Structures are given as structure tokens and as C-alpha cells.
Tab-separated table of C-alpha atoms in Angstrom:
chain	number	residue	atom	x	y	z
A	1	MET	CA	-24.066	-5.824	34.061
A	2	LYS	CA	-24.473	-3.699	31.141
A	3	GLN	CA	-21.957	-0.655	32.532
A	4	ASN	CA	-19.544	-4.238	33.332
A	5	THR	CA	-19.631	-4.972	29.696
A	6	ILE	CA	-18.719	-1.630	28.536
A	7	PHE	CA	-15.689	-1.878	31.093
A	8	GLN	CA	-14.656	-4.905	29.462
A	9	SER	CA	-14.822	-3.684	25.998
A	10	ALA	CA	-12.956	-0.832	26.344
A	11	ALA	CA	-10.481	-2.478	28.395
A	12	ILE	CA	-10.277	-4.966	25.490
A	13	VAL	CA	-9.836	-1.951	23.278
A	14	ALA	CA	-7.078	-0.447	25.507
A	15	ALA	CA	-5.378	-3.726	25.991
A	16	GLY	CA	-4.811	-3.780	22.005
A	17	ILE	CA	-3.712	-0.063	21.564
A	18	ILE	CA	-0.520	-0.513	24.301
A	19	LEU	CA	-0.006	-4.069	22.481
A	20	ALA	CA	-0.315	-2.017	18.962
A	21	LEU	CA	1.802	0.703	20.287
A	22	VAL	CA	4.340	-1.983	22.012
A	23	ALA	CA	4.757	-4.025	18.856
A	24	ASN	CA	5.118	-1.418	16.796
A	25	ALA	CA	8.043	-0.165	18.541
A	26	PHE	CA	10.058	-3.233	18.649
A	27	ALA	CA	9.143	-3.970	14.854
A	28	SER	CA	11.721	-4.086	12.038
A	29	ARG	CA	12.456	-1.640	10.003
A	30	ASP	CA	10.334	-2.517	7.157
A	31	ARG	CA	7.167	-3.549	9.240
A	32	LYS	CA	6.976	-0.394	11.194
A	33	VAL	CA	4.481	2.789	10.820
A	34	SER	CA	5.004	5.943	11.751
A	35	LEU	CA	1.715	6.550	14.316
A	36	VAL	CA	0.158	9.693	11.937
A	37	GLY	CA	0.755	9.179	7.734
A	38	THR	CA	0.737	12.024	5.424
A	39	TYR	CA	-1.856	10.527	2.743
A	40	PRO	CA	-2.789	13.798	0.647
A	41	ASN	CA	-5.335	11.614	-1.377
A	42	ALA	CA	-7.086	9.566	1.565
A	43	LEU	CA	-10.559	10.342	0.785
A	44	LYS	CA	-10.158	10.985	-2.721
A	45	VAL	CA	-11.876	8.282	-4.742
A	46	PRO	CA	-9.886	7.562	-7.774
A	47	ALA	CA	-11.105	7.569	-10.682
A	48	ARG	CA	-11.469	4.316	-12.933
A	49	GLU	CA	-8.448	3.427	-15.195
A	50	VAL	CA	-9.163	2.754	-18.964
A	51	GLN	CA	-6.366	0.722	-20.406
A	52	VAL	CA	-5.685	2.021	-24.057
A	53	ALA	CA	-2.001	2.567	-24.354
A	54	PRO	CA	-0.203	-0.318	-26.138
A	55	ILE	CA	3.221	-1.364	-24.753
A	56	ALA	CA	6.000	0.875	-25.667
A	57	THR	CA	3.796	4.095	-26.433
A	58	PRO	CA	4.700	7.201	-24.474
A	59	VAL	CA	2.114	8.234	-21.840
A	60	THR	CA	1.916	11.426	-20.263
A	61	GLN	CA	-0.351	12.674	-17.624
A	62	THR	CA	-0.604	16.475	-18.484
A	63	VAL	CA	2.248	17.236	-21.255
A	64	ALA	CA	2.177	16.038	-24.852
A	65	THR	CA	4.534	13.794	-26.061
A	66	THR	CA	7.067	15.170	-28.885
A	67	THR	CA	9.375	13.555	-31.280
A	68	GLN	CA	12.409	16.118	-30.297
A	69	PRO	CA	15.963	14.209	-29.687
A	70	ALA	CA	15.968	14.157	-26.041
A	71	THR	CA	18.158	15.308	-23.562
A	72	ILE	CA	18.561	16.072	-19.860
A	73	THR	CA	18.539	19.576	-19.302
A	74	VAL	CA	20.934	20.342	-16.503
A	75	PRO	CA	21.736	23.845	-14.701
A	76	PRO	CA	25.689	23.739	-14.952
A	77	THR	CA	26.157	24.231	-11.435
A	78	ALA	CA	24.898	20.906	-10.515
A	79	THR	CA	28.067	18.906	-9.491
A	80	THR	CA	28.673	17.872	-6.029
A	81	SER	CA	31.088	15.062	-4.488
A	82	THR	CA	27.833	13.849	-2.280
A	83	GLN	CA	25.486	13.104	-4.892
A	84	PRO	CA	26.616	10.287	-7.273
A	85	THR	CA	23.603	10.079	-9.326
A	86	ALA	CA	23.584	13.486	-10.038
A	87	THR	CA	27.294	13.701	-11.091
A	88	ALA	CA	26.075	10.726	-13.202
A	89	ALA	CA	23.550	12.379	-15.074
A	90	ILE	CA	25.491	15.426	-15.764
A	91	GLU	CA	28.388	13.813	-17.173
A	92	THR	CA	26.034	12.245	-19.748
A	93	VAL	CA	23.688	15.089	-20.912
A	94	GLY	CA	22.669	14.207	-24.173
A	95	LEU	CA	20.675	11.053	-24.368
A	96	ASN	CA	22.657	8.036	-25.615
A	97	PRO	CA	21.073	4.620	-25.009
A	98	MET	CA	24.431	2.855	-26.020
A	99	VAL	CA	26.508	5.007	-23.238
A	100	LYS	CA	26.914	2.504	-19.832
A	101	THR	CA	27.925	4.293	-16.886
A	102	PRO	CA	30.421	2.899	-14.366
A	103	ALA	CA	28.277	3.278	-11.396
A	104	ALA	CA	25.807	0.463	-13.267
A	105	PRO	CA	25.333	-2.460	-10.892
A	106	ALA	CA	27.095	-5.728	-11.030
A	107	PRO	CA	26.024	-7.858	-13.858
A	108	THR	CA	26.372	-11.066	-11.729
A	109	THR	CA	23.027	-10.219	-9.659
A	110	THR	CA	20.920	-8.647	-13.029
A	111	THR	CA	18.994	-10.788	-14.750
A	112	ALA	CA	18.170	-9.566	-18.630
A	113	PRO	CA	15.201	-12.094	-20.109
A	114	THR	CA	15.547	-11.233	-23.700
A	115	PRO	CA	18.823	-9.422	-24.223
A	116	HIS	CA	18.194	-8.136	-27.686
A	117	ALA	CA	15.581	-5.986	-27.089
A	118	PRO	CA	15.468	-3.088	-29.509
A	119	LEU	CA	17.134	0.113	-28.112
A	120	PRO	CA	14.174	2.786	-26.679
A	121	THR	CA	13.850	5.902	-28.572
A	122	PRO	CA	12.740	8.650	-25.662
A	123	THR	CA	10.090	11.020	-26.755
A	124	ARG	CA	10.686	13.986	-24.327
A	125	GLU	CA	12.989	16.545	-22.698
A	126	PHE	CA	13.332	16.120	-19.200
A	127	THR	CA	13.206	19.439	-17.894
A	128	ALA	CA	11.903	20.972	-14.691
A	129	HIS	CA	8.144	21.149	-14.109
A	130	PRO	CA	8.043	23.254	-11.121
A	131	ASP	CA	4.030	23.779	-11.665
A	132	LYS	CA	3.249	19.819	-11.322
A	133	PRO	CA	4.494	17.333	-8.597
A	134	TYR	CA	5.100	14.535	-11.639
A	135	ILE	CA	5.168	13.697	-15.367
A	136	GLU	CA	4.111	10.453	-16.192
A	137	ILE	CA	6.008	8.404	-18.675
A	138	ALA	CA	5.972	4.532	-20.286
A	139	TYR	CA	9.098	2.663	-21.223
A	140	ASN	CA	11.147	4.342	-23.787
A	141	ASP	CA	11.537	7.501	-21.706
A	142	VAL	CA	12.351	5.158	-18.628
A	143	LYS	CA	14.789	3.175	-20.172
A	144	ALA	CA	16.426	5.981	-21.858
A	145	LEU	CA	17.069	7.526	-18.362
A	146	HIS	CA	17.781	4.747	-16.721
A	147	ASP	CA	20.681	4.455	-19.489
A	148	LYS	CA	21.720	7.875	-18.137
A	149	ASN	CA	22.121	6.897	-14.808
A	150	VAL	CA	19.218	9.278	-13.140
A	151	LEU	CA	18.331	8.457	-9.758
A	152	PHE	CA	15.289	5.559	-9.543
A	153	LEU	CA	13.242	5.454	-6.499
A	154	ASP	CA	11.372	2.187	-6.153
A	155	ALA	CA	8.435	2.991	-4.041
A	156	ARG	CA	7.143	-0.924	-3.521
A	157	ARG	CA	7.333	-2.481	0.257
A	158	THR	CA	10.675	-3.579	0.697
A	159	SER	CA	9.977	-7.171	0.697
A	160	VAL	CA	8.732	-6.829	-2.753
A	161	TYR	CA	11.917	-4.747	-3.844
A	162	GLU	CA	13.997	-7.398	-2.357
A	163	GLN	CA	12.897	-10.120	-4.955
A	164	GLY	CA	13.531	-7.848	-8.252
A	165	HIS	CA	13.757	-4.124	-8.726
A	166	ILE	CA	14.851	-1.948	-11.540
A	167	PRO	CA	19.184	-2.345	-11.575
A	168	GLY	CA	20.541	1.188	-9.534
A	169	ALA	CA	16.875	1.907	-8.176
A	170	ARG	CA	16.840	2.787	-4.026
A	171	THR	CA	13.953	1.463	-1.944
A	172	TYR	CA	11.416	4.026	-0.917
A	173	SER	CA	8.453	2.727	0.145
A	174	VAL	CA	5.826	5.387	1.387
A	175	TRP	CA	4.136	2.613	3.766
A	176	GLU	CA	7.281	2.341	6.105
A	177	SER	CA	8.196	4.382	8.381
A	178	ASP	CA	11.316	5.691	7.453
A	179	ILE	CA	9.930	7.378	4.544
A	180	ASP	CA	10.378	10.741	6.180
A	181	ASP	CA	13.741	10.218	7.029
A	182	LYS	CA	14.980	9.048	3.281
A	183	VAL	CA	12.896	11.587	2.086
A	184	ASN	CA	15.278	14.256	4.425
A	185	LYS	CA	18.500	12.253	3.264
A	186	LEU	CA	17.991	12.872	-0.371
A	187	PHE	CA	17.120	16.405	0.238
A	188	ALA	CA	20.359	16.179	1.782
A	189	GLU	CA	22.213	15.111	-0.885
A	190	ARG	CA	20.825	16.893	-3.233
A	191	ASN	CA	20.477	20.363	-1.326
A	192	ASP	CA	20.714	23.226	-4.112
A	193	GLN	CA	18.504	24.115	-7.065
A	194	ALA	CA	20.445	22.356	-9.668
A	195	ALA	CA	20.383	19.443	-7.906
A	196	GLN	CA	16.896	19.487	-7.323
A	197	ASN	CA	16.143	20.030	-10.856
A	198	LEU	CA	17.948	16.594	-12.047
A	199	PRO	CA	15.485	13.767	-13.174
A	200	ILE	CA	13.853	11.443	-10.870
A	201	VAL	CA	12.113	8.373	-12.097
A	202	ILE	CA	9.759	6.577	-9.234
A	203	TYR	CA	8.177	3.164	-10.368
A	204	CYS	CA	6.091	0.860	-8.519
A	205	SER	CA	3.575	-2.234	-9.504
A	206	GLY	CA	1.572	-0.353	-12.173
A	207	GLY	CA	-1.916	-0.612	-12.708
A	208	ASP	CA	-3.954	0.968	-10.043
A	209	CYS	CA	-0.529	1.246	-7.655
A	210	GLU	CA	-0.503	4.995	-6.439
A	211	ASP	CA	2.517	4.586	-4.160
A	212	SER	CA	5.058	6.332	-7.035
A	213	HIS	CA	2.716	9.078	-7.127
A	214	MET	CA	2.512	9.404	-3.442
A	215	LEU	CA	6.003	9.483	-3.208
A	216	ALA	CA	6.125	11.727	-6.192
A	217	GLN	CA	4.181	14.647	-4.163
A	218	LYS	CA	6.088	14.024	-1.194
A	219	LEU	CA	9.315	14.921	-3.361
A	220	TRP	CA	7.842	17.814	-4.847
A	221	GLY	CA	6.503	19.138	-1.775
A	222	ILE	CA	10.133	19.782	-1.089
A	223	GLN	CA	11.475	21.509	-4.169
A	224	PHE	CA	12.270	18.677	-6.512
A	225	ASN	CA	10.558	19.861	-9.306
A	226	ASN	CA	12.222	17.351	-11.828
A	227	VAL	CA	10.178	14.089	-11.102
A	228	TYR	CA	8.793	11.247	-13.393
A	229	VAL	CA	6.694	8.498	-12.375
A	230	TYR	CA	7.039	5.500	-14.386
A	231	LYS	CA	2.902	4.735	-14.977
A	232	ASP	CA	3.187	1.264	-15.654
A	233	GLY	CA	5.796	0.420	-13.573
A	234	PHE	CA	7.965	-2.549	-12.732
A	235	PRO	CA	5.644	-5.518	-14.484
A	236	ASP	CA	5.929	-3.243	-17.719
A	237	TRP	CA	9.997	-2.977	-16.956
A	238	GLN	CA	10.051	-7.134	-16.886
A	239	GLN	CA	7.535	-7.597	-19.928
A	240	HIS	CA	10.185	-5.643	-21.949
A	241	GLY	CA	13.156	-8.080	-20.891
A	242	ALA	CA	14.838	-5.180	-19.374
A	243	PRO	CA	17.600	-6.083	-16.034
A	244	VAL	CA	15.874	-6.799	-13.195
A	245	HIS	CA	18.204	-6.710	-9.896
A	246	THR	CA	17.930	-8.744	-7.009
A	247	GLY	CA	18.328	-8.288	-3.222
A	248	ALA	CA	18.545	-5.334	-0.879
A	249	ASN	CA	21.358	-3.257	-2.783
A	250	PRO	CA	20.291	-1.317	-5.358
B	1	MET	CA	-37.072	-23.774	17.077
B	2	LYS	CA	-35.716	-21.067	18.941
B	3	ARG	CA	-34.666	-23.257	21.844
B	4	TYR	CA	-32.325	-25.260	19.037
B	5	LEU	CA	-31.052	-21.616	18.090
B	6	THR	CA	-30.357	-20.649	21.383
B	7	HIS	CA	-29.208	-24.139	22.614
B	8	PRO	CA	-25.452	-24.117	24.307
B	9	TRP	CA	-24.322	-27.037	21.787
B	10	LEU	CA	-24.460	-24.716	19.003
B	11	THR	CA	-23.666	-21.691	21.250
B	12	ILE	CA	-20.058	-23.242	22.046
B	13	ARG	CA	-19.675	-24.118	18.226
B	14	VAL	CA	-20.737	-20.265	16.982
B	15	GLN	CA	-18.474	-18.563	19.866
B	16	LEU	CA	-15.641	-20.727	19.093
B	17	ALA	CA	-15.888	-20.767	15.417
B	18	LEU	CA	-16.301	-16.425	15.283
B	19	GLY	CA	-13.643	-16.282	17.789
B	20	ALA	CA	-10.668	-18.708	15.608
B	21	ILE	CA	-11.987	-16.494	12.387
B	22	PHE	CA	-11.408	-13.328	13.936
B	23	VAL	CA	-7.625	-14.870	15.316
B	24	ILE	CA	-6.851	-16.009	12.101
B	25	ALA	CA	-7.895	-13.006	9.941
B	26	ALA	CA	-5.573	-10.452	12.486
B	27	ILE	CA	-2.278	-12.515	12.041
B	28	PRO	CA	-1.831	-11.414	9.243
B	29	LYS	CA	-2.407	-7.866	9.725
B	30	ILE	CA	-0.482	-7.693	13.369
B	31	ALA	CA	2.328	-9.238	11.017
B	32	ASP	CA	2.521	-6.394	8.481
B	33	PRO	CA	0.798	-3.320	9.399
B	34	PRO	CA	2.123	-0.964	6.677
B	35	SER	CA	0.505	-3.254	3.889
B	36	PHE	CA	-2.763	-3.457	6.001
B	37	ALA	CA	-2.218	0.679	5.994
B	38	HIS	CA	-2.409	0.724	2.563
B	39	MET	CA	-5.446	-1.409	2.617
B	40	ILE	CA	-7.275	0.999	4.689
B	41	TYR	CA	-6.042	3.810	2.667
B	42	ASN	CA	-7.659	1.953	-0.319
B	43	TYR	CA	-11.234	2.218	1.140
B	44	ARG	CA	-10.934	6.338	1.243
B	45	LEU	CA	-13.146	6.274	3.940
B	46	VAL	CA	-10.574	7.161	7.018
B	47	PRO	CA	-8.730	10.286	7.191
B	48	ALA	CA	-4.868	10.359	6.126
B	49	SER	CA	-3.930	10.985	9.981
B	50	LEU	CA	-5.932	7.797	11.276
B	51	ILE	CA	-4.416	5.498	9.060
B	52	ASN	CA	-2.052	4.069	10.462
B	53	LEU	CA	-3.228	4.532	14.166
B	54	SER	CA	-6.407	2.044	12.820
B	55	ALA	CA	-3.928	-0.332	11.197
B	56	LEU	CA	-1.918	-0.619	14.301
B	57	VAL	CA	-4.925	-1.067	16.696
B	58	MET	CA	-7.384	-2.666	15.078
B	59	PRO	CA	-5.729	-6.133	14.302
B	60	TRP	CA	-4.973	-6.690	17.614
B	61	VAL	CA	-8.754	-5.545	19.091
B	62	GLU	CA	-9.601	-8.340	16.821
B	63	LEU	CA	-7.239	-10.489	18.279
B	64	LEU	CA	-8.030	-10.041	21.824
B	65	ALA	CA	-11.396	-10.218	20.764
B	66	GLY	CA	-11.220	-13.564	19.210
B	67	LEU	CA	-9.070	-15.074	22.333
B	68	ALA	CA	-11.481	-13.756	24.680
B	69	LEU	CA	-14.626	-15.902	22.562
B	70	ILE	CA	-12.476	-18.684	22.079
B	71	LEU	CA	-11.523	-18.665	26.255
B	72	GLY	CA	-14.944	-17.787	27.246
B	73	ILE	CA	-13.911	-14.669	29.050
B	74	TRP	CA	-15.537	-11.111	28.832
B	75	LYS	CA	-17.862	-13.039	26.290
B	76	ARG	CA	-20.369	-10.433	25.882
B	77	ALA	CA	-17.919	-7.385	25.534
B	78	ALA	CA	-15.949	-9.547	22.885
B	79	ARG	CA	-19.073	-10.440	21.113
B	80	ASN	CA	-20.374	-6.562	20.967
B	81	LEU	CA	-16.508	-5.340	19.759
B	82	ILE	CA	-16.667	-8.221	17.292
B	83	GLY	CA	-20.480	-7.281	16.217
B	84	ILE	CA	-19.280	-3.526	15.802
B	85	LEU	CA	-15.940	-4.395	14.177
B	86	LEU	CA	-17.984	-6.274	11.546
B	87	ALA	CA	-20.868	-3.811	10.959
B	88	ILE	CA	-17.726	-1.496	10.279
B	89	PHE	CA	-16.708	-3.782	7.803
B	90	ILE	CA	-19.876	-4.315	5.961
B	91	ILE	CA	-20.641	-0.548	5.621
B	92	ALA	CA	-16.948	-0.105	4.375
B	93	ILE	CA	-17.407	-2.232	1.760
B	94	SER	CA	-20.565	-1.390	1.082
B	95	ILE	CA	-19.798	1.904	0.493
B	96	ASN	CA	-16.879	1.044	-2.047
B	97	LEU	CA	-19.144	-1.076	-3.963
B	98	PHE	CA	-21.526	1.961	-4.404
B	99	ARG	CA	-18.476	3.885	-5.525
B	100	ASP	CA	-17.167	1.647	-7.919
B	101	ASN	CA	-13.962	1.551	-5.967
B	102	ALA	CA	-12.699	-1.636	-6.671
B	103	ILE	CA	-10.186	-2.489	-3.617
B	104	ASP	CA	-8.794	-5.694	-2.071
B	105	CYS	CA	-10.660	-5.735	1.564
B	106	GLY	CA	-7.599	-6.766	3.751
B	107	CYS	CA	-9.921	-9.526	5.885
B	108	PHE	CA	-7.721	-12.176	5.880
B	109	ASN	CA	-4.604	-10.949	3.433
B	110	VAL	CA	-2.815	-8.090	3.014
B	111	ALA	CA	-0.847	-8.693	0.076
B	112	ASP	CA	-1.649	-7.007	-3.076
B	113	ARG	CA	-3.118	-10.315	-5.302
B	114	GLY	CA	-2.939	-7.977	-8.442
B	115	LYS	CA	-6.806	-8.733	-9.135
B	116	THR	CA	-9.206	-7.242	-12.192
B	117	HIS	CA	-10.995	-4.359	-11.093
B	118	GLU	CA	-14.148	-6.877	-11.769
B	119	GLN	CA	-12.137	-9.517	-9.727
B	120	ARG	CA	-12.148	-7.365	-7.230
B	121	ILE	CA	-15.993	-6.061	-6.992
B	122	PHE	CA	-16.964	-9.632	-7.322
B	123	ASP	CA	-14.799	-10.416	-3.831
B	124	MET	CA	-16.452	-7.376	-2.153
B	125	LYS	CA	-19.751	-8.504	-3.006
B	126	VAL	CA	-18.671	-12.156	-1.419
B	127	ASP	CA	-17.244	-10.236	1.589
B	128	VAL	CA	-20.311	-8.506	2.342
B	129	VAL	CA	-22.497	-11.739	2.179
B	130	ARG	CA	-19.706	-13.365	4.478
B	131	ASP	CA	-19.526	-10.585	7.073
B	132	LEU	CA	-22.591	-10.565	7.195
B	133	GLY	CA	-23.255	-14.736	8.095
B	134	MET	CA	-21.019	-14.070	10.909
B	135	LEU	CA	-23.151	-10.843	12.140
B	136	LEU	CA	-25.848	-13.646	11.882
B	137	MET	CA	-23.231	-16.029	14.158
B	138	VAL	CA	-23.053	-13.023	16.695
B	139	GLY	CA	-26.994	-12.503	16.701
B	140	GLN	CA	-26.852	-15.682	17.917
B	141	LEU	CA	-24.538	-15.221	20.620
B	142	TRP	CA	-26.456	-12.614	21.674
B	143	TRP	CA	-30.305	-14.123	21.521
B	144	ALA	CA	-28.442	-17.289	23.698
B	145	GLY	CA	-27.135	-15.166	25.978
B	146	LYS	CA	-30.254	-13.139	26.385
B	147	ARG	CA	-31.981	-16.084	26.953
B	148	GLU	CA	-29.408	-17.399	29.080
B	149	GLU	CA	-29.927	-14.396	31.199
B	150	GLN	CA	-33.739	-15.027	31.734
B	151	GLU	CA	-33.002	-18.182	32.554
B	152	LEU	CA	-31.243	-17.351	35.448
């Protein structure tokens, strides 16, 4: 009787494993997971965050803020035809929030709840920082970089991205199976040191969301040395009344 | 008292209820493995290499064990598996309560519900009590099974 129960239990588990593998094999792209994930902090309990920073106050994790006029520092050899965002950033060296690049998303699908929001003042230089995977920044810096058409990556799930995202952002969910392909594609797009030193902004849902940090670490691991994490994430972007784009396209 | 607690009338209802709970709990996890993997990651107890595999396999084991209880097939095996799963859930949530690591348990819903730290800690306590209640149901099934064996 006891042996029979053990055999039956093993059979249920074995059937569960087979069904799980088959279901995953046939799952859609955004429902699929890779069998072995890479999550560097899987066993590390995060320190509890204390919310002290008011909205619009720049927050940095490891670097003190500065009042210098901000510039996107880009090596002069960074132009390639396959890097639209890189090219756009190079074309607009020196931050001017009034300048809009032609690559801005179509206005028909973009909403801006508060059109008369004050223009953001960036607080820092966005130079490469190869010694750390990312620097956390707040809305003003994020908006300034967005206005310069810097590459934005949305680390939330694709289904959430489709409900609303920062215009121009690409979907890069760290939980979906194609994340490594997307990261490799980005590496292929920005395949020289100069391009890899261009700023990239990553965001997720703010609060205790770590997806953007995980993605930043992935990018840092393949030599992207100028990654910024929008600490307060998409909810903060919405709170500031900045434009939001819906649908599957950036 | 023992006769009432192990009565077939009660046993069949407990068996059906427990089976239904596990089937209902498994469906959202099967439908969205990446979100469930995220939930497992948040527990900070599973090595990185096992997170996705656990997220894929565990819901199917829950579903099959739940269905087995409902259909009355391989009842003992299903009951034992559910008991083991519940024990794992209780230990995992309790460890995180002890560490003050507020998480969504991912038991019946794998979507991030945007709760505060305090709300999550409260929910985790409720989850432990609920899982202990379900473990009592497993205990009832075990006790009734034991009695059944003795009567044969």
C-alpha cells in the first residue's frame, strides 16, 4: 500500500513535469519562460525601502547630484546606420528639452493628461559609468533624456507594456523567455564601445519593482556602461502627466 | 467525536473542497508562468536556476493532485502531495514573515496588486492561517483513510 502510494505520487509529479514542459513549448512568446533563469539576487532579501524623496527631486543611488548643465557625452565615432536611437542622441548632444526629434512616436496614440507641465531640468551629466551597472535617476533626468530620444527599455511584462508605456520605449521583460534574444539583438545594434556608452533608461513599475535593475545588470554584463534606472518607474511618469503610448509598438 | 470527524459524509466534502481549491489555485499560474516565476523569485528562497522550473511544474502538480482528489483517483498520493505542498507554502511564507520581506504569496493570483508593505505582511499572516486550515483538511483525509484501512 505504502509503495503503491509512493509510486502514484511520483507518477503525478512526472505527469506534471511532462505537461509543464509541453505547455511551455507551445506557449506564446510572452507566456513562455526559459527553463533555467538567471536572477543574480534570487536568494538576497532586499532591504526595505523608506520613501523620503518628494516627487521631482532627483534621486541617485551612488552618485551625488550636480547642478551643472547636463549633456549627453557621446564618443565622436558612435554613428552607425543601424542604431536609430544612438544616432538621434548623437545628433542632439547638449540637452535642450524643447527640441523634439523626428523619431517621436505618432501623436494619435499618445496621451498627455497635463499638457502644461513645467519643463524638466536635468541634474547631472549622463556619462558612462563602467564601474557600476546602473545609476538611479528621477523624473527630471528621465524626461530630459526622453526628450533627447535616448533609448528607453520597459522591463515590465509585455501585457502591461501594451496597456501603456513611455513613448518610444521597447518592451524588455526580464521574465519572458525571449529576453536574452532581445539583449543580444541590442548588443548587435550597438556593437562598438562608443555605442555601448550611449545612455539607456530602463524602467518598470517603481516601488519595490526590481525588474529594471535586473535588466540593467544584464546589460552591464555585456558592456553597456551607461544605463540609468528610472527609480519611481512608470507610475511616476504618469503622475507627472507625461505622454503615454499604448499598444504593442514603441 | 472521532466517528464524526472521520465520517464519510465529511470526508467526501473535504476531499472535494480541497481538490477544487487546488485546481482553482493552479489555473492562473498555468496561464501565466512568467508572473508566477516572479512570485517565486520574490520569496528569495529558491536558487535562480530552479525558479523557472518550479514556476512551470508546481502548478501542474497542484492541478493534477486537485483533480485526483475531486475524481477520487489515487486519493492517498494526491492528499500526500497536497500536504507536502501546503507545508512548503507555510514554511516559505513564515520565513519571509520572520525576515520582514513583504511579498504577494502568489497562491491564487499571480498579478502584482501594488499593495503596501503593511498590507502584504497582513495578507501573509492570513495566508499562513488559511494554509494551516487546509493542512487540517489534509489531516482529516489522512485520519479518515487510516480509519478506513482499519475497518477493512
